[in-house]
PDB file of C-alpha atoms in Angstrom:
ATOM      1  CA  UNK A 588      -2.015  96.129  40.045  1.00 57.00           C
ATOM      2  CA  UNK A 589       0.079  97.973  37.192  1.00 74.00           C
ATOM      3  CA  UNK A 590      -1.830  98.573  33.893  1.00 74.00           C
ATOM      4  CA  UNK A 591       0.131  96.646  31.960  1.00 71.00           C
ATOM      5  CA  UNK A 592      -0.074  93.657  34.317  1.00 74.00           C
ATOM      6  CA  UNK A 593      -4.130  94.049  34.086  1.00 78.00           C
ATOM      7  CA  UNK A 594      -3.933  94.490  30.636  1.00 79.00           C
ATOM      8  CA  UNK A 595      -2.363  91.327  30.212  1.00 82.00           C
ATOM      9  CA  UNK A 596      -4.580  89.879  32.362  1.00 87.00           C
ATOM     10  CA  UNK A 597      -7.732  91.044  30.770  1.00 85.00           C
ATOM     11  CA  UNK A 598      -5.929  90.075  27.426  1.00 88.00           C
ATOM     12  CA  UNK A 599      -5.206  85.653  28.656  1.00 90.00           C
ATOM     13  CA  UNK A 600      -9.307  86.266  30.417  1.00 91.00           C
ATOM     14  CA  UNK A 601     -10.373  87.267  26.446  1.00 91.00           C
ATOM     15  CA  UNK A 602      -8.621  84.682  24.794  1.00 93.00           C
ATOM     16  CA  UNK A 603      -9.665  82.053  27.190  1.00 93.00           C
ATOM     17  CA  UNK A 604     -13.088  83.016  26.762  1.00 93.00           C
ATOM     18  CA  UNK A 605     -13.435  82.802  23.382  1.00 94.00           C
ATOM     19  CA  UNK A 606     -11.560  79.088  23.625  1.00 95.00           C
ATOM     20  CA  UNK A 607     -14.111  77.713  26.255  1.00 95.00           C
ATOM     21  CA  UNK A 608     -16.790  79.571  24.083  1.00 94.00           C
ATOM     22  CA  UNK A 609     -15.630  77.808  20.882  1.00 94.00           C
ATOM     23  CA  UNK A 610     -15.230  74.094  22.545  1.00 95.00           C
ATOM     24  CA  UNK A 611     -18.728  74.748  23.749  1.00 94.00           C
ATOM     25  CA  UNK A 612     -20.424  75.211  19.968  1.00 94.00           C
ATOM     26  CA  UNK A 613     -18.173  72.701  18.674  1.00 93.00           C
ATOM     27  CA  UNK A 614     -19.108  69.542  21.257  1.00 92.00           C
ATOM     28  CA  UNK A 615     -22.794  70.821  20.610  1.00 92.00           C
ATOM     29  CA  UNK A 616     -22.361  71.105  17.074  1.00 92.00           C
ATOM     30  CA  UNK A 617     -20.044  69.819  15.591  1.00 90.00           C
ATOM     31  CA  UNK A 618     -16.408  70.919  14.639  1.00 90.00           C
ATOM     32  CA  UNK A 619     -16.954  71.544  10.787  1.00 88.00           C
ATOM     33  CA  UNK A 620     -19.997  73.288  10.982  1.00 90.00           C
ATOM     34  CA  UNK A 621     -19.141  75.980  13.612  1.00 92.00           C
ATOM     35  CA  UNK A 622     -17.227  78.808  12.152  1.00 93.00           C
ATOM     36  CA  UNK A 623     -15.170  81.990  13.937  1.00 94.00           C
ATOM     37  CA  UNK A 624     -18.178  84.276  12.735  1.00 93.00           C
ATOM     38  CA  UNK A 625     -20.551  81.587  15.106  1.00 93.00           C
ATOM     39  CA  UNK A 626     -17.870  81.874  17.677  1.00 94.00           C
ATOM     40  CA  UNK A 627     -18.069  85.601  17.896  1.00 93.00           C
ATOM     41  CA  UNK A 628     -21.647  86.113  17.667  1.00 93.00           C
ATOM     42  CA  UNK A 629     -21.793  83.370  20.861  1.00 91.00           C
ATOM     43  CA  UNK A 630     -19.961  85.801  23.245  1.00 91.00           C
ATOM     44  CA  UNK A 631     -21.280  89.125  21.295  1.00 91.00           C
ATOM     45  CA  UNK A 632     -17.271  89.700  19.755  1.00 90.00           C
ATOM     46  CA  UNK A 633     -17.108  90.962  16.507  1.00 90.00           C
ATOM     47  CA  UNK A 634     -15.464  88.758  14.111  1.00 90.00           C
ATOM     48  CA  UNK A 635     -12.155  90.693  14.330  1.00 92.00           C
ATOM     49  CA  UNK A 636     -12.362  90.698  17.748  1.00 91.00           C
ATOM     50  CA  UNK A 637     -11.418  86.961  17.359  1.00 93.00           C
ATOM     51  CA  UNK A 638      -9.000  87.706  14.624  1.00 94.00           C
ATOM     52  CA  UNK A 639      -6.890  89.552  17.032  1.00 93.00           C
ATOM     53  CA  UNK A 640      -5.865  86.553  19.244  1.00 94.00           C
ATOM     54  CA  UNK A 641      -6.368  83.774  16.672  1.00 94.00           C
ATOM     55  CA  UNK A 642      -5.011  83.716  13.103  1.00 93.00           C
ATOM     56  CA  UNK A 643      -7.742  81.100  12.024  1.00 94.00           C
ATOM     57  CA  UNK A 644      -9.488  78.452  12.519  1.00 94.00           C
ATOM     58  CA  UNK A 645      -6.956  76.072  12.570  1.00 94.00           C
ATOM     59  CA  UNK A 646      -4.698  77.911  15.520  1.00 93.00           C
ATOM     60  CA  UNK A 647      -8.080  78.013  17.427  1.00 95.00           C
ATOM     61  CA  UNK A 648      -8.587  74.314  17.148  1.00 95.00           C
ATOM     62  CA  UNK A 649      -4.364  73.597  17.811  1.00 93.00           C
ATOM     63  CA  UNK A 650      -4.847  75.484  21.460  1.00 94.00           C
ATOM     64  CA  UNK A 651      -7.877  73.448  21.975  1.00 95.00           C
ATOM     65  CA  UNK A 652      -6.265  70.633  21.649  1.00 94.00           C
ATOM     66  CA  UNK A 653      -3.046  71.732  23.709  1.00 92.00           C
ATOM     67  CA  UNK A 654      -5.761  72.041  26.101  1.00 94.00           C
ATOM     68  CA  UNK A 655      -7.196  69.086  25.942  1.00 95.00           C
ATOM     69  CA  UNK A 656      -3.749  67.295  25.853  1.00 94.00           C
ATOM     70  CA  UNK A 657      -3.038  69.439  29.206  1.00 92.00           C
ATOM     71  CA  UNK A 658      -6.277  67.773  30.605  1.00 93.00           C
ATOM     72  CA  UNK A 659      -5.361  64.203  29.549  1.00 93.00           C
ATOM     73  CA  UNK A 660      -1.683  64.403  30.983  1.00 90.00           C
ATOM     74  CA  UNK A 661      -3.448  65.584  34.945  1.00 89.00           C
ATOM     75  CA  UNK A 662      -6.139  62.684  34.790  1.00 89.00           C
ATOM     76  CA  UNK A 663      -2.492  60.218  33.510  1.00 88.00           C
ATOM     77  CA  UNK A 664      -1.071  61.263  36.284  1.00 86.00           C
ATOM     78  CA  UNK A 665      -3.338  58.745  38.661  1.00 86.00           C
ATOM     79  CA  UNK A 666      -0.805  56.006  37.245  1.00 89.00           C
ATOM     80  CA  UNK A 667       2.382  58.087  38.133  1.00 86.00           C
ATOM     81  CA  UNK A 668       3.248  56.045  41.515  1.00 89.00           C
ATOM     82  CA  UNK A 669       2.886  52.699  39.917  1.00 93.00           C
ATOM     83  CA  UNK A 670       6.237  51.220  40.671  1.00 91.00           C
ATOM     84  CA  UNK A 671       6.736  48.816  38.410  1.00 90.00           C
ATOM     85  CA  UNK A 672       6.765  49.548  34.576  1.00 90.00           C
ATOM     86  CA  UNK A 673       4.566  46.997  32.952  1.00 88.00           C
ATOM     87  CA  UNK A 674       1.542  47.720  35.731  1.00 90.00           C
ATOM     88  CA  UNK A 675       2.132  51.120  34.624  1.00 92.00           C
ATOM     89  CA  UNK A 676       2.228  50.913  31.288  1.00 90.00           C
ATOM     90  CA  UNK A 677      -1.119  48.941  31.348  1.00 90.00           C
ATOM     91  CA  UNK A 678      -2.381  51.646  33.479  1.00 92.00           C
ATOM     92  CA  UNK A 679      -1.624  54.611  30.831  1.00 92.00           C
ATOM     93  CA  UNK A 680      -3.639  52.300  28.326  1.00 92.00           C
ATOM     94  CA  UNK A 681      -6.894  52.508  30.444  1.00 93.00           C
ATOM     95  CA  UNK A 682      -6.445  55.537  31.498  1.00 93.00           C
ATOM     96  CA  UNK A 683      -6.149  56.273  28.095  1.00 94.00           C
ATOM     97  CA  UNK A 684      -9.636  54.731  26.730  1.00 94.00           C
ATOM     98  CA  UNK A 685     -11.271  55.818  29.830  1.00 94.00           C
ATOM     99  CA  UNK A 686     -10.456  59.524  28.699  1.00 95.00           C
ATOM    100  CA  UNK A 687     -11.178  58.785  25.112  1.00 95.00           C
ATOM    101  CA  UNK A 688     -14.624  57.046  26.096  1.00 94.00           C
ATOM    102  CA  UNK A 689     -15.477  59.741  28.426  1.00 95.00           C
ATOM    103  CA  UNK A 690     -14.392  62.851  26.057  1.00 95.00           C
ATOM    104  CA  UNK A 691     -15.133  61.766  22.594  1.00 95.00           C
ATOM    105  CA  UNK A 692     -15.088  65.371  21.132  1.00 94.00           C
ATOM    106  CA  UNK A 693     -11.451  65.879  22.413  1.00 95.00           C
ATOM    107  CA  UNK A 694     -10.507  62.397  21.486  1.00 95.00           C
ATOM    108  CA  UNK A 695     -10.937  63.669  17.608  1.00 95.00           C
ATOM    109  CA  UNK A 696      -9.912  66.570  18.382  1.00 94.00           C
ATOM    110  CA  UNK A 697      -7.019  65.172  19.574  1.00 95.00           C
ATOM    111  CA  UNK A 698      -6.011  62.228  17.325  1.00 93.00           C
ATOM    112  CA  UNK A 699      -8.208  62.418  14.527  1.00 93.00           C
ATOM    113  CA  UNK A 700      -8.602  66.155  12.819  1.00 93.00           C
ATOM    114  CA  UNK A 701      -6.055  67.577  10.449  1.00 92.00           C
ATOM    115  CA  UNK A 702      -6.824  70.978  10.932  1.00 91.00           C
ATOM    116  CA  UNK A 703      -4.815  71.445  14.436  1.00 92.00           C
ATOM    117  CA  UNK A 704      -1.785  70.124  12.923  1.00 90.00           C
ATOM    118  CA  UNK A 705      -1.693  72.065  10.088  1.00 90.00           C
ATOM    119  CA  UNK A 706      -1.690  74.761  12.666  1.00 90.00           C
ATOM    120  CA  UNK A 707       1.335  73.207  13.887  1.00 86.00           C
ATOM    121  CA  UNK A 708       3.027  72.554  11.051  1.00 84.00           C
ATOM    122  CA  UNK A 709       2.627  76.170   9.917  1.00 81.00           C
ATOM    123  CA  UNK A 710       4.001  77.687  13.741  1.00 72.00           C
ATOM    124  CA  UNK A 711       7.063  75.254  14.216  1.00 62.00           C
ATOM    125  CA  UNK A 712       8.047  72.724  11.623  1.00 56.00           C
ATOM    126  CA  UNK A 713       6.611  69.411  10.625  1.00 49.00           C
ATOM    127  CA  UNK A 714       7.465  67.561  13.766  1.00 57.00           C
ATOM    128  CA  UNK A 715       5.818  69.961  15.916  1.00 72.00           C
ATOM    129  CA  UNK A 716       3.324  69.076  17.928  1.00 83.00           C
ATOM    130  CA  UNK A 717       3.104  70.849  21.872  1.00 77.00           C
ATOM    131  CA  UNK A 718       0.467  68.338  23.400  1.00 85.00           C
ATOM    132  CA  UNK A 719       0.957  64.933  21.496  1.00 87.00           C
ATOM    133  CA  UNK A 720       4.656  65.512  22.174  1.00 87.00           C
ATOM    134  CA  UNK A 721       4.330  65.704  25.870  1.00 86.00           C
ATOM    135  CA  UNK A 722       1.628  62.807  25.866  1.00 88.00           C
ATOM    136  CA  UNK A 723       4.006  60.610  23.877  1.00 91.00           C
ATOM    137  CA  UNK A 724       7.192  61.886  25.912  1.00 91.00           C
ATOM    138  CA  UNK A 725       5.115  59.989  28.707  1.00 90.00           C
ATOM    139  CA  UNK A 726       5.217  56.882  27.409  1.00 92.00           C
ATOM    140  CA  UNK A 727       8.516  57.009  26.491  1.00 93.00           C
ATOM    141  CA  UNK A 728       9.641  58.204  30.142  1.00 93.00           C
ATOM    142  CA  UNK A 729       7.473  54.632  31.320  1.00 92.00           C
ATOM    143  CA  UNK A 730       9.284  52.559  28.606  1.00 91.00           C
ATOM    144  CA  UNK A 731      12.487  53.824  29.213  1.00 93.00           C
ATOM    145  CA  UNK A 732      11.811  53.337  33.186  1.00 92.00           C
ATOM    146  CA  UNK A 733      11.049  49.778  32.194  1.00 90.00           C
ATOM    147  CA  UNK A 734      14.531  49.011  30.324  1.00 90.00           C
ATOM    148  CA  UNK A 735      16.857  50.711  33.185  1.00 91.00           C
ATOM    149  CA  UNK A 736      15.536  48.991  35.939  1.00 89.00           C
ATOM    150  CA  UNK A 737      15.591  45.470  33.924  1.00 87.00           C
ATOM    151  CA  UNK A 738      12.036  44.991  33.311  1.00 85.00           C
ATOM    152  CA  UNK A 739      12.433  45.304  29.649  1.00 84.00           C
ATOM    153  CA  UNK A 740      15.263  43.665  27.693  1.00 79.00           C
ATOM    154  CA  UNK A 741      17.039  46.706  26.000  1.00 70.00           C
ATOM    155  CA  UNK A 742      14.715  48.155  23.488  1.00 78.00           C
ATOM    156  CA  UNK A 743      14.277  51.467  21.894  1.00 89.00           C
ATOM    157  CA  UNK A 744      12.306  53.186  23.579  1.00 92.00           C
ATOM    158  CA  UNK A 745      11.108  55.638  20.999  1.00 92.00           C
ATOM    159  CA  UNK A 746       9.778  52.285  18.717  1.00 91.00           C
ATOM    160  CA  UNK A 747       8.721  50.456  21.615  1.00 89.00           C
ATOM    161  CA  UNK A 748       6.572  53.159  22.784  1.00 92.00           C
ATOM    162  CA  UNK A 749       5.160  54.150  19.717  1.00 93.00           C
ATOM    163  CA  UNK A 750       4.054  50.771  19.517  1.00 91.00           C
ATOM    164  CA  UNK A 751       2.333  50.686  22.506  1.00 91.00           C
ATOM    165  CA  UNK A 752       0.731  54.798  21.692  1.00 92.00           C
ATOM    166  CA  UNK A 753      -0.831  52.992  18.301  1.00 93.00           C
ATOM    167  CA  UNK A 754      -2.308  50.234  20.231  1.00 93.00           C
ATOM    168  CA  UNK A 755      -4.450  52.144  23.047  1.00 94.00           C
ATOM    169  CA  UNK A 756      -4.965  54.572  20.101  1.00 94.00           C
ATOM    170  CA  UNK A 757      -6.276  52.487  17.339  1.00 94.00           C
ATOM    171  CA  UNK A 758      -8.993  50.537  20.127  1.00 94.00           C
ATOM    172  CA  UNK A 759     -10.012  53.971  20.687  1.00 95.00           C
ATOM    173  CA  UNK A 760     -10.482  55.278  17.240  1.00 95.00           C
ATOM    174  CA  UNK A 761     -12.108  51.903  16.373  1.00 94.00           C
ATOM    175  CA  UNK A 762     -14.943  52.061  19.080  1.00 93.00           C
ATOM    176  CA  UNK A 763     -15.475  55.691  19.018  1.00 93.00           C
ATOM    177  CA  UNK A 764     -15.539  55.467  14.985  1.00 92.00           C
ATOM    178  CA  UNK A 765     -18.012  52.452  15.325  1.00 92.00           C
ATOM    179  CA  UNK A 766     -15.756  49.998  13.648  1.00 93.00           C
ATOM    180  CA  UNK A 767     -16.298  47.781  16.330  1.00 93.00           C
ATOM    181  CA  UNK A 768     -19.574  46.713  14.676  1.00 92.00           C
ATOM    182  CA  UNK A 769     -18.406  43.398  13.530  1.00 92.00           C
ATOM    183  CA  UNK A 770     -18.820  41.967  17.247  1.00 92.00           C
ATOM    184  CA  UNK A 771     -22.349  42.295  19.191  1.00 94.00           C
ATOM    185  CA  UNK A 772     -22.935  45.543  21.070  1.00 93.00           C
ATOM    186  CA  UNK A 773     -22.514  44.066  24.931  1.00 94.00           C
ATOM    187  CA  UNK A 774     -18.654  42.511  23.549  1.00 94.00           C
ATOM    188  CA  UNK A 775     -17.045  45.368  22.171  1.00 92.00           C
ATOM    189  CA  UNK A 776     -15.967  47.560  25.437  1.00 90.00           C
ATOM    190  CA  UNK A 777     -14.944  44.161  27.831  1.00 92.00           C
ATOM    191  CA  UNK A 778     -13.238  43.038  24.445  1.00 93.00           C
ATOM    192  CA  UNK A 779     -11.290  45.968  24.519  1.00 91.00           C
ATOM    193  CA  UNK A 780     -10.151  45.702  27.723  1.00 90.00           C
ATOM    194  CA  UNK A 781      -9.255  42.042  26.877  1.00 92.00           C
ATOM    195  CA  UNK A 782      -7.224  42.888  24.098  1.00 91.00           C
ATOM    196  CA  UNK A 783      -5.365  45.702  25.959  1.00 88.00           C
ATOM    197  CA  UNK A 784      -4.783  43.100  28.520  1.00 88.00           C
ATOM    198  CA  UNK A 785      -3.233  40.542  26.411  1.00 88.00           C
ATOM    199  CA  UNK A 786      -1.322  43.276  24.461  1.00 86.00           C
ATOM    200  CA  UNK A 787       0.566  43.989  27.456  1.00 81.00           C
ATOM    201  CA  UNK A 788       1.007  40.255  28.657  1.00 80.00           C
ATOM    202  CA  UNK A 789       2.964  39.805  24.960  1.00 77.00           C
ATOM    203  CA  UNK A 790       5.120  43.000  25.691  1.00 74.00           C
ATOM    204  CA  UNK A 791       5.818  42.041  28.900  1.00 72.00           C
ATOM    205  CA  UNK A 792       7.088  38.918  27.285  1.00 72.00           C
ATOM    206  CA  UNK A 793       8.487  40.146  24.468  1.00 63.00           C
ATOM    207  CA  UNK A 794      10.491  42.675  25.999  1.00 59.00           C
TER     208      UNK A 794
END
């Protein structure tokens, strides 16, 4: 192997491990209270060290979360070879709170925390956003499926799925944000699930 190439190597191993070292402190302790010092003392870096390959906190937290996005889209894929739109886009949805349920720390991560985006922002523009993008493109890609084969009347598919993105969403945030108080303990999760389910009965209606 050249030196550069192990270099380079060595370099994507480093970075890597300070990313699985960081999501380690922060599901155990929280994302506000671990700092890049806490990181770098946890794999015996010094502080610049981590400076090298992350700017700040923030741009630490945004490849987290492309990460986590990344880790989302392969466990979505188990709905890929549903044939017909509407099963499928029911499928995303509890797919969807079956990740969020399962992976509450990259849940907020991923949907709740400002500091990622800002990381965004900063790197590429306000509309920038690498993993929310290609989760979203999804749905679009399902909608859009939907309306050219006739399942859908013609929509927009942008609108249509954002819709459908705030729905699975906001039952998420509510029940992982214990909002879902209001209704006895052994309701909220099957009322979920009834709710998705008669969310997508009035799109496939609707649409």
């Amino acid at each position: 192997m050249a030196i550069a190439d192990r270099k380079l190597r060595e370099k994507t191993e480093r970075r890597q491990a300070i990313l699985d070292a960081a999501l380690h402190l922060f599901i155990e302790q929280g994302f506000e209270k671990v700092s890049m010092r806490n990181i770098a003392d946890a794999i015996e870096y010094s502080p610049a060290t981590i400076y090298l390959y992350f700017k700040d906190k923030n741009e630490l937290l945004l490849d987290l979360q492309t990460q986590s996005f990344k880790q989302m889209a392969q466990e979505l894929n188990a709905v890929a070879n549903i044939e017909h739109p509407a099963e499928q886009l029911r499928a995303f949805g509890e797919q969807f709170l079956s990740f969020a349920f399962r992976h509450p720390e990259l849940f907020e991560l991923m949907f709740i925390m400002n500091g990622p985006m800002v990381a965004a922002q900063a790197c590429a523009g306000a509309t920038a956003w690498p993993g929310g993008g290609s989760a979203f493109a999804q749905v679009v890609a399902i909608v859009q499926r939907g309306i050219d084969t006739g399942v859908f009347r013609p929509q927009n598919a942008d609108s249509t799925a954002l819709m459908v993105w705030a729905q699975v969403h906001g039952l998420a945030a509510l029940f992982l944000r214990q909002r879902l108080v209001v209704m006895p303990e052994e309701r909220r999760e099957p009322a979920m699930h009834e709710a998705l389910a008669q969310f997508y009965d009035l799109v496939r209606r609707a649409l």
